Every structure is written in structure tokens, then in C-alpha cells.
């Protein structure tokens, strides 16, 4: 299983789901399903839509719920004439801890380049938050044997210009694009192979200490039925959960994978 020095991080990416009222209800229900002993062994973050961030921040603070608040994206500039965008500074002022950067949907649907993703990683760190850098390959790239080339090139580009200390403190999420929302999931051995390659890549580029400290999540149709097997792998330190995180019961079972 993951190195004991790296506390697992289970993150719920709600994407474009849940109004602020739905989000409040989900977090409150989740708080009833998780216990002190759960938070002692696993870090948990939820990433609602921008419109629900303030509401969820208020609930987490008022009820002293030890779940970290996360965002799904941001711009790389602290302010400016960027209609419709949200800056890292705005998120930091809402006590956001984690920001998903470079999710495959952002890369594929909205044309984000490796350079854009790198600028966002740097901006998130500069605002005192932790980026969750997403990397992953398409089905066509996988079938052509290009998984490692694609993933490791994204890792290298995303971490460009960072210090070893910064790299060691961030999160990298391996999300095979062909497994996102499809019901397909990489086998635990497949996921471990790529996550292990990512750790080796980070160690080679930024030093062994950074590679050993960085947390690597797996994302792609994660469910209560497969989470334990994934988490048993030595280089998988958590999960970036999509659809299954929208339901508090199901997400709590993923968080409590060792005790459910």
C-alpha cells in the first residue's frame, strides 16, 4: 500500500453538478457518515462548482467538519479583464485548499495546453494552495502504446519551473481519459504501473525526496467496489472521484475503504 509518510487524499470532483443547496445537503450528509478515525488516516476534499464554494466554506467552518474545500479550476492571473474567469486569489480568500488543474475535460473540451496548465500550477502554489495536477492518455494513445510518453510529458511540462520542495508538496492525479465516466477502470496493476512511472519521473527531474513525498491519485470510474484494490498499490496515494462522489453514501464508502 501507499507509503505511510504519504497520507492518502480522496477528492470528490463534482464537475457541473449540484446547486449550492444540493452541495450543502451532500456535505452535511457526508459529515454524518464519516468519523474522527476516518479523517485520521485519510485526507478528504470536495470540489463543488464555483457557485457553491462560499456556501460549503460556511458549512465546513460552522460545523467544524474536517473536510478540505477544493475548486475545480482557476485562471493563472490574480486579477484582470478575463470575463467569466476565477483567480487563485479569489479562491484562497474562500479558504480553498486544493485546486484541480489540467483536468482532461479542461484540456480536451476547452483547449488548455501544457503551458496553460503549468501557469495554473504555479499560480495556485503562489496563492498558498495545493494544485492537483491531472495527467492522462486517450484510448487511442493507449492502444498505440503511447501511455507513458503522453503522461510523462504532461508531468514534465506541468512541473516546469517548480522547486523540489514545491513538487514534493503537490498532488498528481493520473486519470486515463478512456476510463472517466465510462464504467471502465484500469486494473490495479495498470494504474500502479503508470503511477509508479510518474513517481520515477518526478524523482528523476526534481530529486528523490520530491518523488517520495508527492502524492499520486488515481482517477477514472473509481467506485466502492474497486477502491481498496487500487489503494493497496504502493504508488497510489488516493483517488480523484467523479460521479461516485456526488452521492454521500457512495463517497463515504470510498473514503472508508479500509473500514467499510
Coordinates of C-alpha atoms in Angstrom, one line a residue:
X1 CA 0.0 0.0 0.0
X2 CA 1.0 3.7 -0.2
X3 CA 4.0 4.8 1.8
X4 CA 2.9 5.6 5.4
X5 CA 4.6 9.0 5.1
X6 CA 2.1 10.0 2.4
X7 CA -1.4 10.3 3.9
X8 CA -3.9 9.3 1.2
X9 CA -6.1 12.1 -0.3
X10 CA -9.6 11.2 -1.5
X11 CA -11.1 14.0 -3.6
X12 CA -14.6 14.4 -4.9
X13 CA -14.8 16.3 -8.2
X14 CA -18.5 17.3 -8.6
X15 CA -17.9 18.9 -12.0
X16 CA -21.0 20.8 -13.2
X17 CA -23.4 19.1 -10.8
X18 CA -25.1 20.3 -7.5
X19 CA -26.6 23.7 -6.9
X20 CA -25.4 25.3 -3.7
X21 CA -28.4 23.8 -1.9
X22 CA -27.6 20.3 -3.2
X23 CA -24.0 20.8 -2.3
X24 CA -24.8 21.8 1.3
X25 CA -27.1 18.8 1.7
X26 CA -24.4 16.5 0.3
X27 CA -21.7 17.8 2.6
X28 CA -23.9 17.7 5.7
X29 CA -24.8 14.1 5.0
X30 CA -21.2 13.2 4.3
X31 CA -20.2 14.7 7.6
X32 CA -22.7 12.3 9.4
X33 CA -21.2 9.3 7.6
X34 CA -17.5 10.0 8.4
X35 CA -15.9 9.8 11.8
X36 CA -12.8 11.1 13.6
X37 CA -10.9 7.8 12.9
X38 CA -11.6 8.2 9.2
X39 CA -10.0 11.7 9.0
X40 CA -7.0 10.4 11.0
X41 CA -6.0 8.1 8.2
X42 CA -7.3 9.8 5.1
X43 CA -7.5 13.4 3.9
X44 CA -10.8 14.3 2.2
X45 CA -11.6 17.2 -0.2
X46 CA -14.7 18.1 -2.1
X47 CA -14.7 20.3 -5.2
X48 CA -18.0 21.9 -5.8
X49 CA -18.9 24.3 -8.6
X50 CA -17.8 27.9 -8.1
X51 CA -21.3 29.0 -7.2
X52 CA -21.3 26.6 -4.1
X53 CA -17.8 27.4 -2.8
X54 CA -18.9 30.1 -0.3
X55 CA -21.8 28.0 0.9
X56 CA -19.7 25.0 1.5
X57 CA -17.0 27.0 3.2
X58 CA -19.6 28.3 5.6
X59 CA -20.9 24.9 6.4
X60 CA -17.4 23.4 6.9
X61 CA -16.4 26.2 9.2
X62 CA -19.6 26.4 11.2
X63 CA -19.9 22.7 11.8
X64 CA -16.1 22.2 12.1
X65 CA -16.1 19.5 9.5
X66 CA -12.5 18.4 8.8
X67 CA -13.1 18.1 5.0
X68 CA -10.9 20.3 2.8
X69 CA -12.5 22.7 0.4
X70 CA -11.4 22.4 -3.2
X71 CA -12.0 24.1 -6.5
X72 CA -12.2 22.6 -10.0
X73 CA -10.2 25.1 -11.9
X74 CA -8.8 28.7 -11.9
X75 CA -7.1 31.3 -14.1
X76 CA -3.4 31.9 -13.7
X77 CA -3.7 35.7 -13.3
X78 CA -4.5 37.2 -9.8
X79 CA -6.9 39.7 -11.5
X80 CA -7.7 41.3 -14.8
X81 CA -10.1 41.6 -17.7
X82 CA -10.9 38.0 -18.0
X83 CA -14.7 37.8 -18.1
X84 CA -16.1 34.6 -16.6
X85 CA -12.8 33.5 -15.0
X86 CA -11.9 33.0 -11.3
X87 CA -8.5 33.9 -10.0
X88 CA -6.4 31.9 -7.5
X89 CA -6.6 34.9 -5.1
X90 CA -10.4 34.7 -5.0
X91 CA -10.2 31.0 -4.2
X92 CA -7.6 31.5 -1.5
X93 CA -9.8 34.1 0.2
X94 CA -12.5 31.4 0.4
X95 CA -10.1 29.1 2.3
X96 CA -9.8 26.8 -0.7
X97 CA -7.1 24.2 0.0
X98 CA -6.8 22.3 -3.3
X99 CA -7.4 23.3 -6.9
X100 CA -7.8 20.8 -9.7
X101 CA -5.5 21.8 -12.6
X102 CA -5.4 20.4 -16.1
X103 CA -8.3 18.0 -15.8
X104 CA -8.7 16.1 -19.1
X105 CA -12.1 17.8 -19.7
X106 CA -10.4 21.2 -19.5
X107 CA -7.7 20.0 -21.9
X108 CA -10.0 18.3 -24.3
X109 CA -13.1 20.5 -24.3
X110 CA -11.6 23.9 -23.6
X111 CA -8.3 23.6 -25.3
X112 CA -6.0 24.0 -22.3
X113 CA -2.3 23.5 -23.3
X114 CA 0.5 22.1 -21.2
X115 CA 1.7 25.7 -20.9
X116 CA -1.6 26.9 -19.6
X117 CA -1.7 24.1 -17.1
X118 CA 1.9 24.9 -15.9
X119 CA 0.9 28.6 -15.4
X120 CA -2.0 27.5 -13.3
X121 CA 0.1 25.2 -11.2
X122 CA 2.5 28.0 -10.5
X123 CA -0.4 30.4 -9.7
X124 CA -2.1 28.0 -7.4
X125 CA 1.1 27.5 -5.4
X126 CA 1.8 31.2 -5.4
X127 CA -1.6 31.8 -3.7
X128 CA -0.8 29.3 -1.0
X129 CA -3.0 26.5 -2.2
X130 CA -2.1 22.9 -3.4
X131 CA -2.7 22.0 -7.1
X132 CA -4.0 18.6 -8.1
X133 CA -2.2 18.3 -11.5
X134 CA -4.2 15.9 -13.8
X135 CA -2.5 13.9 -16.4
X136 CA -3.7 11.0 -18.6
X137 CA -3.9 9.4 -22.1
X138 CA -6.8 8.8 -24.5
X139 CA -7.8 5.3 -25.6
X140 CA -6.1 5.8 -29.0
X141 CA -2.9 6.8 -27.3
X142 CA -3.1 3.8 -25.0
X143 CA -3.8 1.3 -27.9
X144 CA -0.8 2.8 -29.8
X145 CA 1.5 2.1 -26.8
X146 CA 1.9 5.8 -26.1
X147 CA 0.7 5.9 -22.5
X148 CA 4.0 6.6 -20.7
X149 CA 5.1 9.1 -23.4
X150 CA 1.9 11.1 -23.1
X151 CA 1.6 11.0 -19.3
X152 CA 5.2 11.7 -18.5
X153 CA 5.4 14.6 -21.0
X154 CA 2.4 16.1 -19.2
X155 CA 4.1 15.6 -15.9
X156 CA 7.3 17.2 -17.0
X157 CA 5.5 20.2 -18.6
X158 CA 3.2 20.7 -15.6
X159 CA 6.0 20.8 -13.1
X160 CA 8.4 23.0 -15.1
X161 CA 9.9 25.8 -13.1
X162 CA 9.0 24.4 -9.6
X163 CA 11.4 23.8 -6.8
X164 CA 11.8 20.3 -5.4
X165 CA 10.0 21.5 -2.2
X166 CA 7.0 22.7 -4.2
X167 CA 6.9 19.4 -6.2
X168 CA 7.0 17.3 -3.1
X169 CA 4.0 19.1 -1.6
X170 CA 1.6 18.8 -4.5
X171 CA -0.7 16.2 -5.8
X172 CA -0.6 14.5 -9.2
X173 CA -3.8 12.7 -10.4
X174 CA -3.4 10.0 -13.1
X175 CA -6.7 9.8 -14.9
X176 CA -6.8 7.6 -18.0
X177 CA -9.2 9.5 -20.2
X178 CA -10.7 6.3 -21.6
X179 CA -11.9 5.4 -18.0
X180 CA -13.5 8.7 -17.0
X181 CA -17.2 8.3 -16.7
X182 CA -17.2 5.2 -18.9
X183 CA -17.5 2.5 -16.2
X184 CA -14.2 1.2 -17.4
X185 CA -11.3 1.3 -15.0
X186 CA -7.7 0.5 -15.3
X187 CA -6.7 -2.6 -13.5
X188 CA -4.9 -2.0 -10.2
X189 CA -1.7 -3.3 -11.9
X190 CA -2.2 -0.9 -14.9
X191 CA -2.8 2.0 -12.5
X192 CA 0.2 1.1 -10.4
X193 CA 2.4 0.9 -13.4
X194 CA 1.6 4.4 -14.6
X195 CA 1.6 5.9 -11.1
X196 CA 5.0 4.2 -10.5
X197 CA 6.3 5.7 -13.7
X198 CA 5.1 9.1 -12.7
X199 CA 6.9 8.9 -9.3
X200 CA 10.1 7.8 -11.1
X201 CA 9.8 10.7 -13.5
X202 CA 9.3 13.2 -10.6
X203 CA 12.3 11.7 -8.8
X204 CA 14.4 11.9 -11.9
X205 CA 13.5 15.5 -12.6
X206 CA 13.2 17.0 -9.1
X207 CA 15.1 14.7 -6.8
X208 CA 14.3 11.5 -4.8
X209 CA 12.8 13.4 -1.8
X210 CA 10.3 15.2 -4.1
X211 CA 9.3 12.0 -5.8
X212 CA 8.9 10.2 -2.5
X213 CA 6.8 13.0 -1.0
X214 CA 4.4 13.9 -3.8
X215 CA 1.0 12.3 -3.6
X216 CA -0.3 10.5 -6.6
X217 CA -4.0 9.9 -7.0
X218 CA -5.8 7.6 -9.5
X219 CA -9.0 8.8 -11.2
X220 CA -11.3 7.1 -13.6
X221 CA -14.6 5.4 -12.6
X222 CA -13.5 4.9 -9.0
X223 CA -16.2 3.0 -7.0
X224 CA -16.5 1.5 -3.6
X225 CA -16.0 -1.9 -5.3
X226 CA -12.5 -1.1 -6.7
X227 CA -11.1 1.5 -4.3
X228 CA -9.5 -0.9 -1.8
X229 CA -7.6 -2.8 -4.6
X230 CA -6.4 0.5 -6.1
X231 CA -5.3 1.8 -2.7
X232 CA -3.3 -1.3 -2.0
X233 CA -0.8 -0.3 -4.7
X234 CA 2.5 1.2 -3.4
X235 CA 2.4 4.3 -5.6
X236 CA -1.3 5.2 -5.4
X237 CA -1.9 7.7 -2.6
X238 CA -5.6 8.4 -3.1
X239 CA -8.3 8.9 -5.7
X240 CA -9.9 11.7 -7.7
X241 CA -13.5 10.6 -7.7
X242 CA -16.1 11.9 -10.2
X243 CA -19.6 10.6 -10.4
X244 CA -19.4 8.4 -7.3
X245 CA -18.6 11.5 -5.2
X246 CA -22.0 13.1 -5.9
X247 CA -23.7 10.6 -3.6
X248 CA -22.7 11.0 0.1
X249 CA -23.3 7.3 0.9
X250 CA -21.2 6.1 -2.0
X251 CA -18.4 8.6 -1.5
X252 CA -18.2 7.8 2.2
X253 CA -17.7 4.1 1.4
X254 CA -14.8 5.1 -0.9
X255 CA -13.3 7.3 1.9
X256 CA -13.8 4.4 4.4
X257 CA -12.3 1.8 2.0
X258 CA -10.4 0.1 4.8
X259 CA -13.4 0.0 7.2
X260 CA -16.5 -0.4 5.0

